[in-house]
């Protein structure tokens, strides 16, 4: 399937659910329950990185628009009704949103694929997967609770309430736009918070589409607001504004650290999901075929534009050459190209800028003495494609072994034994995830306990469930998303102490003589 034949189909699918004009999805901002243009009516466009066509346009928010969105969220929090609703009522609306996403899997996946460059088939999996995140959050809206202490003595009862923290600013990146938003928004809403969302300017489409679903589901005006535009002008106020109580950010470690610093200086709560340089650690006794498949999947899924990308493989030195030959052979066969083609596994890189960064990293590695075994160049001049790339003979001190590349680039580093593998694994600033491949339980547990990582996969890679917390050690982030604490993270506790019976006076004045 080529883009020329796909785009009419794409536009038709988009048209079915939204008022758009071909070929673009013309999104608007959603502020205080109203669909609005920016105050100065300026718009920006997004071109498909695979095909170069304009696929969507959005208002470029001004400072006044951002202010209005924050005010709307603040008013919706202070006056309600959202924070004051019963958990059951919030849950009902979150369930309705899940249902709405389910009904729009096709148009949302299509827009996500066209804006990001990711394979349409993969986008379908992600959008469908978001349904479960909203369902899980709905279950927590009814079950998250405080605590009570009946152990404080005859005259005292302690009650700990969990109250929504307030207005939350959500800033999301371009690599998994709807998925990452769905790791945050339904949980903040389940807690009773109100939100202002700023999606990446490259991929605002499904965030805006989601607002249509929220509106239909009956989520009250002002509970969620979306502002579109550039990071520094539109995102930064969400870290600094006095009316914002919490910032939840996913993106680069550089921007996360900047925004986290600004928000912390104003004593706001901060949650950060940042980058990774995630090692898969391979021992000679592993299930070889399963491991090779997981390594190829781990690094080329989403073209490697994935915080959890398995971008470093640490291989026992006795099998390093066999591993390199086999992984090159398998990687050569991965279908790269038009994301709309049903067989595509690796689509386009999100932007020319990102593509340049990736190639620059590869060049740096080769200049430092590493060996390019596969790829390392553009795949097709028509779109922003990169060949799956493999680099061996990498030393742990090289920049390609330590810095996040965020592209389809695998680096292979040999190790001598488990403690050496753990030492190399931990020798970066990051600590998001890791995997260990071995049939020996002692080896698996030793590595799993030893690596600095928020998630460790044993004989598997990249699985995820709403029930399991996700987040990073060290420079990979602050806090965790998902898991049974996901809603609690958007709350404050309030301690209430109730005295029972007569007071034991501190001091009684003596009766007058
Ligand atoms: P960025 O950090 O550049 O952008 C993330 C978000 O922040 C975007 O919405 C962006 O807006 C916004 N932003 C950028 N600069 C500012 C600023 N000065 N003030 C406020 N907001 C700003 O990351 P990318 O989008 O380029 O994503 C790639 C990086 O994100 C990788 O390093 C990756 O590891 C990390 N990441 C981590 C994930 C995790 O879960 N740990 C998940 C996904 C990505 P705009 O795009 O409009 O500039």
Coordinates of C-alpha atoms and ligand atoms in Angstrom, one line a residue:
X1 CA 0.0 0.0 0.0
X2 CA 1.4 3.4 -0.9
X3 CA 0.6 6.7 0.8
X4 CA -1.3 7.9 -2.4
X5 CA -3.7 5.1 -2.1
X6 CA -3.8 5.2 1.7
X7 CA -4.5 8.9 2.3
X8 CA -8.0 8.9 0.8
X9 CA -8.8 5.9 3.0
X10 CA -7.2 7.7 5.9
X11 CA -9.2 10.9 5.4
X12 CA -12.4 8.9 5.0
X13 CA -11.8 7.1 8.3
X14 CA -11.0 10.4 10.1
X15 CA -14.1 12.0 8.6
X16 CA -16.4 9.4 9.9
X17 CA -15.9 10.6 13.5
X18 CA -14.7 14.1 13.4
X19 CA -15.5 17.3 11.5
X20 CA -12.3 17.6 9.5
X21 CA -11.5 18.8 6.0
X22 CA -9.4 16.6 3.8
X23 CA -6.6 15.8 4.2
X24 CA -5.9 17.4 7.6
X25 CA -7.4 16.9 11.0
X26 CA -8.0 20.5 12.1
X27 CA -8.0 20.3 15.9
X28 CA -9.0 23.0 18.3
X29 CA -8.1 23.6 21.9
X30 CA -10.5 22.5 24.6
X31 CA -10.7 25.1 27.4
X32 CA -13.5 25.3 30.0
X33 CA -15.6 22.8 28.0
X34 CA -15.5 25.0 24.9
X35 CA -13.7 24.4 21.6
X36 CA -11.5 27.4 20.9
X37 CA -8.9 28.8 18.5
X38 CA -5.9 30.6 19.9
X39 CA -6.4 34.3 21.0
X40 CA -4.4 35.5 17.9
X41 CA -5.9 32.8 15.6
X42 CA -2.5 31.5 14.7
X43 CA -2.2 27.8 13.8
X44 CA 0.6 25.4 13.2
X45 CA 0.6 22.2 11.0
X46 CA 2.0 18.7 11.4
X47 CA 3.3 16.9 8.3
X48 CA 3.6 13.1 8.3
X49 CA 7.3 12.2 8.7
X50 CA 6.7 9.2 6.4
X51 CA 5.0 11.0 3.5
X52 CA 5.5 14.8 3.9
X53 CA 1.8 15.6 3.7
X54 CA 0.0 17.9 6.1
X55 CA -2.0 15.6 8.3
X56 CA -3.1 17.9 11.1
X57 CA -3.3 21.5 12.2
X58 CA -3.7 23.0 15.6
X59 CA -4.0 26.4 17.3
X60 CA -0.8 27.9 18.6
X61 CA -1.7 28.9 22.1
X62 CA -0.8 32.3 23.4
X63 CA 0.1 33.1 27.0
X64 CA -3.5 34.3 27.5
X65 CA -4.9 31.0 26.2
X66 CA -2.7 29.0 28.7
X67 CA -3.8 31.4 31.5
X68 CA -7.4 30.7 30.6
X69 CA -6.9 27.0 30.6
X70 CA -5.3 27.1 34.0
X71 CA -8.1 29.3 35.3
X72 CA -10.7 27.0 33.9
X73 CA -9.1 24.0 35.6
X74 CA -8.7 26.0 38.9
X75 CA -12.3 27.1 38.9
X76 CA -13.5 23.5 38.1
X77 CA -11.4 22.3 41.0
X78 CA -12.4 25.0 43.6
X79 CA -16.1 25.0 42.6
X80 CA -16.6 21.5 41.4
X81 CA -18.4 19.4 40.5
X82 CA -15.6 17.1 39.5
X83 CA -13.7 16.7 42.9
X84 CA -16.9 16.6 44.8
X85 CA -18.5 13.7 42.8
X86 CA -18.8 10.2 44.2
X87 CA -16.0 7.9 43.2
X88 CA -18.7 5.8 41.6
X89 CA -19.8 8.7 39.4
X90 CA -16.2 9.5 38.3
X91 CA -15.7 5.8 37.6
X92 CA -18.8 5.7 35.4
X93 CA -17.5 8.6 33.3
X94 CA -14.0 7.0 33.0
X95 CA -15.7 3.8 31.8
X96 CA -17.6 5.8 29.2
X97 CA -14.3 7.3 28.0
X98 CA -12.9 3.7 27.7
X99 CA -15.9 2.8 25.6
X100 CA -15.5 6.0 23.5
X101 CA -11.8 5.1 22.7
X102 CA -12.9 1.6 21.8
X103 CA -15.3 2.9 19.3
X104 CA -12.7 5.2 17.7
X105 CA -9.7 2.9 17.5
X106 CA -9.5 3.3 13.7
X107 CA -9.5 7.1 13.3
X108 CA -7.3 7.6 16.4
X109 CA -4.8 4.9 15.3
X110 CA -4.6 6.4 11.9
X111 CA -3.9 9.9 13.1
X112 CA -1.4 8.6 15.6
X113 CA 0.4 6.7 12.8
X114 CA 0.4 9.6 10.4
X115 CA 1.7 12.1 13.0
X116 CA 4.3 9.9 14.7
X117 CA 5.4 7.7 11.7
X118 CA 4.8 4.5 13.7
X119 CA 3.2 1.5 12.0
X120 CA -0.6 1.7 11.8
X121 CA -0.9 -1.9 13.0
X122 CA 1.2 -1.0 16.1
X123 CA -0.9 2.2 16.7
X124 CA -4.0 0.1 16.7
X125 CA -2.5 -2.0 19.4
X126 CA -1.6 1.0 21.5
X127 CA -5.0 2.8 21.1
X128 CA -6.8 -0.4 22.0
X129 CA -4.4 -0.9 24.9
X130 CA -5.3 2.5 26.3
X131 CA -8.9 1.3 26.9
X132 CA -7.5 -1.0 29.6
X133 CA -5.7 1.9 31.3
X134 CA -9.0 3.9 31.5
X135 CA -10.8 0.7 32.8
X136 CA -8.2 0.2 35.5
X137 CA -8.3 3.8 36.6
X138 CA -12.1 3.5 36.8
X139 CA -11.7 0.6 39.2
X140 CA -9.3 2.7 41.4
X141 CA -11.7 5.6 41.4
X142 CA -14.0 3.5 43.6
X143 CA -11.4 1.6 45.7
X144 CA -8.7 4.2 46.6
X145 CA -9.3 5.3 50.1
X146 CA -7.7 6.7 53.2
X147 CA -7.1 5.0 56.5
X148 CA -8.4 4.9 60.1
X149 CA -6.6 4.3 63.4
X150 CA -8.5 2.9 66.3
X151 CA -5.3 2.1 68.2
X152 CA -4.6 5.6 69.6
X153 CA -6.3 5.1 73.0
X154 CA -9.8 5.3 74.4
X155 CA -10.1 9.0 73.8
X156 CA -8.9 9.3 70.3
X157 CA -9.8 8.2 66.8
X158 CA -7.5 9.0 63.8
X159 CA -8.8 9.3 60.3
X160 CA -6.5 9.8 57.3
X161 CA -8.4 11.2 54.2
X162 CA -7.1 11.1 50.7
X163 CA -8.0 14.3 48.9
X164 CA -7.3 15.3 45.3
X165 CA -4.1 17.3 45.2
X166 CA -5.7 20.0 43.0
X167 CA -4.9 21.2 39.5
X168 CA -2.4 19.0 37.6
X169 CA -0.3 20.1 34.6
X170 CA 0.3 17.2 32.2
X171 CA 3.1 17.5 29.6
X172 CA 3.4 14.6 27.2
X173 CA 5.9 13.6 24.4
X174 CA 5.5 12.5 20.8
X175 CA 6.6 8.9 20.9
X176 CA 3.4 7.3 22.5
X177 CA 1.0 10.3 22.6
X178 CA -2.3 8.7 23.6
X179 CA -0.7 5.9 25.7
X180 CA 1.4 8.2 27.8
X181 CA -1.5 10.6 28.3
X182 CA -3.6 7.5 29.4
X183 CA -0.9 6.6 32.0
X184 CA -1.6 10.0 33.6
X185 CA -5.0 11.6 32.9
X186 CA -7.5 8.9 34.0
X187 CA -5.6 8.4 37.3
X188 CA -5.5 12.1 38.0
X189 CA -9.3 12.3 37.2
X190 CA -10.0 9.2 39.3
X191 CA -8.4 11.1 42.2
X192 CA -10.7 14.1 41.6
X193 CA -8.1 16.4 40.2
X194 CA -8.7 18.8 37.3
X195 CA -6.1 19.0 34.6
X196 CA -4.4 21.1 31.9
X197 CA -2.8 18.9 29.2
X198 CA 0.0 20.0 26.8
X199 CA 0.7 17.4 24.2
X200 CA 3.9 17.5 22.0
X201 CA 3.4 20.0 19.1
X202 CA 4.4 17.1 16.8
X203 CA 1.5 14.8 17.9
X204 CA -1.4 16.7 19.3
X205 CA -4.1 14.9 17.3
X206 CA -5.2 12.0 19.5
X207 CA -5.1 14.2 22.6
X208 CA -7.6 16.6 21.0
X209 CA -9.7 13.6 19.7
X210 CA -9.8 12.3 23.3
X211 CA -11.4 15.6 24.5
X212 CA -14.3 14.8 22.1
X213 CA -14.7 11.5 23.9
X214 CA -14.5 13.1 27.4
X215 CA -17.2 15.6 26.4
X216 CA -19.5 12.8 25.2
X217 CA -18.8 10.9 28.3
X218 CA -20.1 13.8 30.4
X219 CA -16.9 14.9 32.0
X220 CA -17.8 18.4 33.2
X221 CA -16.5 21.6 31.7
X222 CA -13.1 22.6 33.0
X223 CA -12.2 19.2 34.5
X224 CA -9.8 18.7 31.5
X225 CA -8.4 21.4 29.3
X226 CA -6.0 21.0 26.3
X227 CA -3.6 23.7 25.1
X228 CA -1.6 23.1 21.9
X229 CA 1.7 24.7 20.9
X230 CA 5.4 24.8 21.7
X231 CA 7.0 23.5 24.9
X232 CA 8.7 26.6 26.2
X233 CA 5.7 29.0 25.7
X234 CA 2.8 26.6 26.3
X235 CA 4.4 23.9 28.6
X236 CA 6.5 25.9 30.9
X237 CA 3.6 27.8 32.6
X238 CA 2.3 24.4 33.7
X239 CA 5.4 24.0 35.8
X240 CA 5.5 27.5 37.2
X241 CA 2.0 28.9 37.5
X242 CA 0.8 29.5 41.1
X243 CA -2.6 27.7 40.4
X244 CA -0.9 24.5 39.4
X245 CA -0.5 22.1 42.3
X246 CA 1.3 19.2 40.6
X247 CA 3.3 18.7 37.4
X248 CA 3.4 15.3 35.7
X249 CA 5.9 15.3 32.8
X250 CA 7.1 12.6 30.4
X251 CA 9.9 13.4 28.0
X252 CA 13.6 14.0 27.9
X253 CA 15.8 14.1 31.0
X254 CA 17.0 17.6 29.9
X255 CA 13.5 19.2 29.8
X256 CA 12.3 17.1 32.8
X257 CA 15.1 18.3 34.9
X258 CA 14.5 21.9 33.9
X259 CA 10.7 21.8 34.5
X260 CA 11.1 19.7 37.7
X261 CA 13.5 22.4 39.0
X262 CA 11.0 25.2 38.2
X263 CA 8.1 23.4 39.8
X264 CA 10.0 22.3 42.9
X265 CA 11.2 25.8 43.5
X266 CA 7.5 26.7 43.7
X267 CA 7.0 23.7 46.1
X268 CA 4.7 21.8 43.7
X269 CA 4.6 18.1 43.6
X270 CA 6.5 16.7 40.6
X271 CA 6.3 13.4 38.8
X272 CA 8.8 12.8 36.0
X273 CA 9.1 9.9 33.5
X274 CA 12.3 10.4 31.6
X275 CA 14.9 8.7 29.4
X276 CA 16.7 5.3 29.6
X277 CA 19.7 3.4 28.3
X278 CA 18.2 0.0 29.1
X279 CA 20.4 -3.1 29.1
X280 CA 19.3 -6.5 28.0
X281 CA 21.9 -8.9 29.7
X282 CA 22.4 -12.1 27.9
X283 CA 24.0 -15.3 29.4
X284 CA 25.1 -18.3 27.3
X285 CA 22.5 -20.6 28.8
X286 CA 19.4 -18.6 27.6
X287 CA 16.7 -19.7 25.2
X288 CA 18.6 -18.4 22.2
X289 CA 15.8 -17.9 19.7
X290 CA 13.5 -16.2 22.2
X291 CA 16.3 -13.9 23.2
X292 CA 17.2 -12.9 19.7
X293 CA 13.6 -12.1 18.9
X294 CA 13.2 -10.1 22.1
X295 CA 16.4 -8.1 21.4
X296 CA 15.3 -7.2 17.8
X297 CA 11.8 -6.3 19.1
X298 CA 13.2 -4.5 22.1
X299 CA 15.4 -2.1 20.1
X300 CA 13.3 -1.7 16.8
X301 CA 9.8 -1.4 18.3
X302 CA 8.6 2.2 17.7
X303 CA 11.8 2.7 15.7
X304 CA 13.7 2.7 19.0
X305 CA 11.9 6.0 19.9
X306 CA 11.0 4.5 23.2
X307 CA 12.1 5.4 26.7
X308 CA 12.1 1.6 27.4
X309 CA 14.1 0.7 24.3
X310 CA 16.5 -2.2 24.9
X311 CA 19.2 -0.1 23.3
X312 CA 22.2 -1.8 25.0
X313 CA 22.8 -5.5 24.9
X314 CA 25.4 -6.8 27.3
X315 CA 26.5 -10.2 26.1
X316 CA 28.8 -12.8 27.8
X317 CA 32.1 -12.6 26.0
X318 CA 32.0 -16.3 25.1
X319 CA 29.0 -15.8 22.8
X320 CA 29.5 -12.2 21.7
X321 CA 30.4 -13.0 18.1
X322 CA 27.7 -15.6 17.6
X323 CA 25.2 -13.1 19.1
X324 CA 26.3 -10.3 16.7
X325 CA 26.0 -12.5 13.6
X326 CA 22.5 -13.8 14.6
X327 CA 21.1 -10.5 15.6
X328 CA 22.3 -8.9 12.4
X329 CA 20.8 -11.7 10.4
X330 CA 17.4 -11.3 12.1
X331 CA 17.5 -7.4 12.0
X332 CA 18.1 -7.5 8.2
X333 CA 14.7 -9.1 7.8
X334 CA 12.7 -6.5 9.8
X335 CA 10.2 -4.8 7.4
X336 CA 11.0 -1.0 7.4
X337 CA 8.9 1.6 5.4
X338 CA 5.5 3.1 4.9
X339 CA 3.8 2.9 8.3
X340 CA 0.4 2.4 6.6
X341 CA 1.6 -0.8 5.0
X342 CA 0.1 -3.7 7.0
X343 CA 3.4 -5.6 7.2
X344 CA 5.4 -2.6 8.4
X345 CA 7.3 -3.1 11.7
X346 CA 9.6 -0.1 11.7
X347 CA 8.1 3.2 10.4
X348 CA 9.5 6.7 10.0
X349 CA 11.6 8.7 12.4
X350 CA 9.5 11.4 14.0
X351 CA 11.4 14.4 12.6
X352 CA 14.4 15.4 10.5
X353 CA 16.0 16.8 13.6
X354 CA 15.6 13.5 15.5
X355 CA 17.0 11.6 12.5
X356 CA 20.0 13.9 12.4
X357 CA 20.6 13.3 16.1
X358 CA 20.5 9.5 15.7
X359 CA 22.9 9.5 12.8
X360 CA 25.2 11.9 14.7
X361 CA 25.4 9.4 17.6
X362 CA 26.2 6.5 15.2
X363 CA 29.0 8.6 13.7
X364 CA 30.4 9.4 17.1
X365 CA 30.4 5.7 18.0
X366 CA 32.2 4.7 14.9
X367 CA 34.8 7.5 15.3
X368 CA 35.5 6.2 18.8
X369 CA 36.4 2.8 17.4
X370 CA 33.1 0.8 17.6
X371 CA 32.3 -1.5 14.6
X372 CA 29.2 -0.8 12.5
X373 CA 27.7 -4.2 11.6
X374 CA 24.4 -3.1 10.0
X375 CA 22.6 0.0 8.8
X376 CA 23.8 3.4 10.0
X377 CA 22.2 5.3 7.1
X378 CA 18.9 6.5 5.7
X379 CA 16.7 3.8 4.2
X380 CA 14.7 5.8 1.6
X381 CA 15.1 9.4 0.5
X382 CA 11.2 9.7 0.2
X383 CA 10.6 9.6 4.0
X384 CA 12.4 9.9 7.3
X385 CA 13.4 6.2 7.4
X386 CA 16.5 4.7 9.0
X387 CA 18.0 1.3 8.5
X388 CA 18.0 -0.9 11.6
X389 CA 21.5 -0.4 13.0
X390 CA 23.8 -2.6 15.0
X391 CA 27.1 -1.6 16.4
X392 CA 29.5 -4.0 18.1
X393 CA 32.8 -3.8 19.9
X394 CA 31.4 -1.0 22.1
X395 CA 33.3 -0.1 25.3
X396 CA 31.2 1.0 28.3
X397 CA 33.0 4.4 28.3
X398 CA 31.9 5.3 24.8
X399 CA 29.1 7.9 24.5
X400 CA 27.0 5.4 22.4
X401 CA 27.1 3.0 25.4
X402 CA 26.0 5.7 27.9
X403 CA 23.7 8.2 26.2
X404 CA 20.2 7.7 25.0
X405 CA 20.1 7.6 21.2
X406 CA 16.3 7.3 20.8
X407 CA 16.4 5.5 17.4
X408 CA 16.8 2.1 15.9
X409 CA 20.3 1.6 17.1
X410 CA 21.6 -1.4 19.1
X411 CA 25.0 -1.4 20.8
X412 CA 26.7 -4.6 21.8
X413 CA 29.0 -4.7 24.9
X414 CA 30.7 -7.8 26.1
X415 CA 31.0 -8.8 29.8
X416 CA 33.0 -11.5 31.7
X417 CA 30.6 -12.6 34.5
X418 CA 27.4 -11.5 36.3
X419 CA 29.0 -9.0 38.6
X420 CA 30.8 -7.4 35.6
X421 CA 27.5 -7.3 33.7
X422 CA 25.8 -5.5 36.7
X423 CA 28.7 -3.1 37.0
X424 CA 28.4 -2.1 33.3
X425 CA 24.6 -2.0 33.5
X426 CA 24.7 0.5 36.4
X427 CA 27.4 2.6 34.9
X428 CA 25.1 5.2 33.2
X429 CA 23.1 8.1 34.6
X430 CA 19.8 6.2 33.8
X431 CA 17.8 3.4 35.5
X432 CA 14.5 2.9 33.7
X433 CA 14.4 -0.8 32.8
X434 CA 16.6 -3.9 32.2
X435 CA 16.3 -7.5 31.2
X436 CA 18.1 -10.7 32.0
X437 CA 18.3 -13.8 29.8
X438 CA 19.3 -17.1 31.4
X439 CA 17.7 -20.4 32.4
X440 CA 19.5 -20.2 35.7
X441 CA 17.3 -18.8 38.5
X442 CA 20.3 -17.7 40.6
X443 CA 21.7 -15.7 37.7
X444 CA 18.3 -14.1 37.0
X445 CA 17.7 -13.1 40.6
X446 CA 21.3 -11.9 41.1
X447 CA 21.0 -9.6 38.1
X448 CA 17.4 -8.6 38.8
X449 CA 18.4 -7.5 42.3
X450 CA 21.6 -5.9 41.3
X451 CA 20.6 -3.6 38.4
X452 CA 19.5 0.0 39.0
X453 CA 16.1 -0.1 37.2
X454 CA 12.5 0.5 37.9
X455 CA 11.5 -2.6 35.9
X456 CA 13.4 -5.8 35.3
X457 CA 12.2 -8.3 32.8
X458 CA 13.3 -11.9 33.2
X459 CA 13.4 -13.9 29.9
X460 CA 11.0 -11.4 28.3
X461 CA 11.0 -7.7 27.3
X462 CA 8.7 -4.7 27.2
X463 CA 5.6 -6.3 28.7
X464 CA 3.5 -4.0 30.8
X465 CA 0.3 -4.1 32.8
X466 CA -1.8 -1.3 34.4
X467 CA -1.4 -3.2 37.7
X468 CA 2.4 -2.9 37.7
X469 CA 4.1 0.4 38.7
X470 CA 6.3 2.0 36.0
X471 CA 9.1 4.5 36.4
X472 CA 12.8 5.0 36.8
X473 CA 15.8 5.1 39.2
X474 CA 18.4 7.9 39.0
X475 CA 18.0 10.2 36.0
X476 CA 15.2 8.2 34.5
X477 CA 12.6 9.9 36.7
X478 CA 10.9 10.7 39.9
X479 CA 7.9 8.7 41.1
X480 CA 5.9 5.9 39.5
X481 CA 2.9 5.7 37.3
X482 CA 0.3 2.8 37.2
X483 CA 0.0 0.2 39.9
X484 CA -2.4 0.4 42.7
X485 CA -0.8 3.6 44.0
X486 CA -1.5 5.4 40.6
X487 CA -4.4 7.4 42.0
X488 CA -2.8 8.0 45.4
X489 CA 0.0 9.8 43.6
X490 CA -2.5 12.5 42.7
X491 CA -3.7 13.0 46.3
X492 CA -2.8 14.7 49.5
X493 CA -3.4 13.0 52.8
X494 CA -5.3 14.9 55.5
X495 CA -5.1 13.7 59.1
X496 CA -8.2 14.2 61.2
X497 CA -8.0 13.5 65.0
X498 CA -11.3 13.1 66.8
X499 CA -11.3 13.4 70.6
X500 CA -13.8 11.2 72.5
X501 CA -15.1 12.0 76.0
X502 CA -14.0 14.4 78.7
X503 CA -10.9 16.5 78.2
X504 CA -7.9 15.8 80.5
X505 CA -7.1 19.5 81.1
X506 CA -3.7 20.9 80.6
X507 CA -4.1 23.3 83.4
X508 CA -6.9 24.3 85.7
X509 CA -6.9 27.7 87.4
X510 CA -7.0 27.3 91.2
X511 CA -10.4 28.2 92.6
X512 CA -10.3 31.8 94.1
X513 CA -9.6 31.8 97.8
Ligands
LIG1 P1 11.0 16.7 25.2 O1 11.5 16.6 26.5 O2 11.7 17.7 24.2 O3 9.5 17.0 25.1 C1 8.5 16.4 25.9 C2 7.4 17.4 26.1 O4 7.9 18.6 26.8 C3 6.8 17.9 24.8 O5 5.4 18.1 25.0 C4 7.5 19.2 24.6 O6 6.7 20.1 23.8 C5 7.6 19.7 26.0 N1 8.7 20.7 26.1 C6 9.9 20.8 25.5 N2 10.6 21.8 25.9 C7 9.9 22.4 26.9 C8 10.1 23.5 27.8 N3 11.2 24.2 27.8 N4 9.1 23.8 28.7 C9 8.0 23.0 28.8 N5 7.7 22.0 28.0 C10 8.7 21.6 27.1 O7 11.1 15.2 24.7 P2 10.7 14.6 23.3 O8 9.3 14.9 23.1 O9 11.7 15.0 22.3 O10 10.8 13.0 23.6 C11 12.0 12.3 23.6 C12 12.6 12.1 25.0 O11 11.6 11.8 26.0 C13 13.6 11.0 25.1 O12 14.7 11.4 25.7 C14 12.9 9.9 25.9 O13 13.7 9.1 26.6 C15 12.0 10.7 26.8 N6 10.8 9.9 27.0 C16 10.6 9.2 28.2 C17 9.5 8.4 28.5 C18 9.3 7.8 29.8 O14 8.3 7.3 30.0 N7 10.3 7.7 30.7 C19 8.5 8.3 27.5 C20 8.7 9.0 26.3 C21 9.8 9.8 26.1 P3 7.1 20.2 22.2 O15 7.2 18.9 21.6 O16 5.9 21.0 21.7 O17 8.4 21.0 22.1

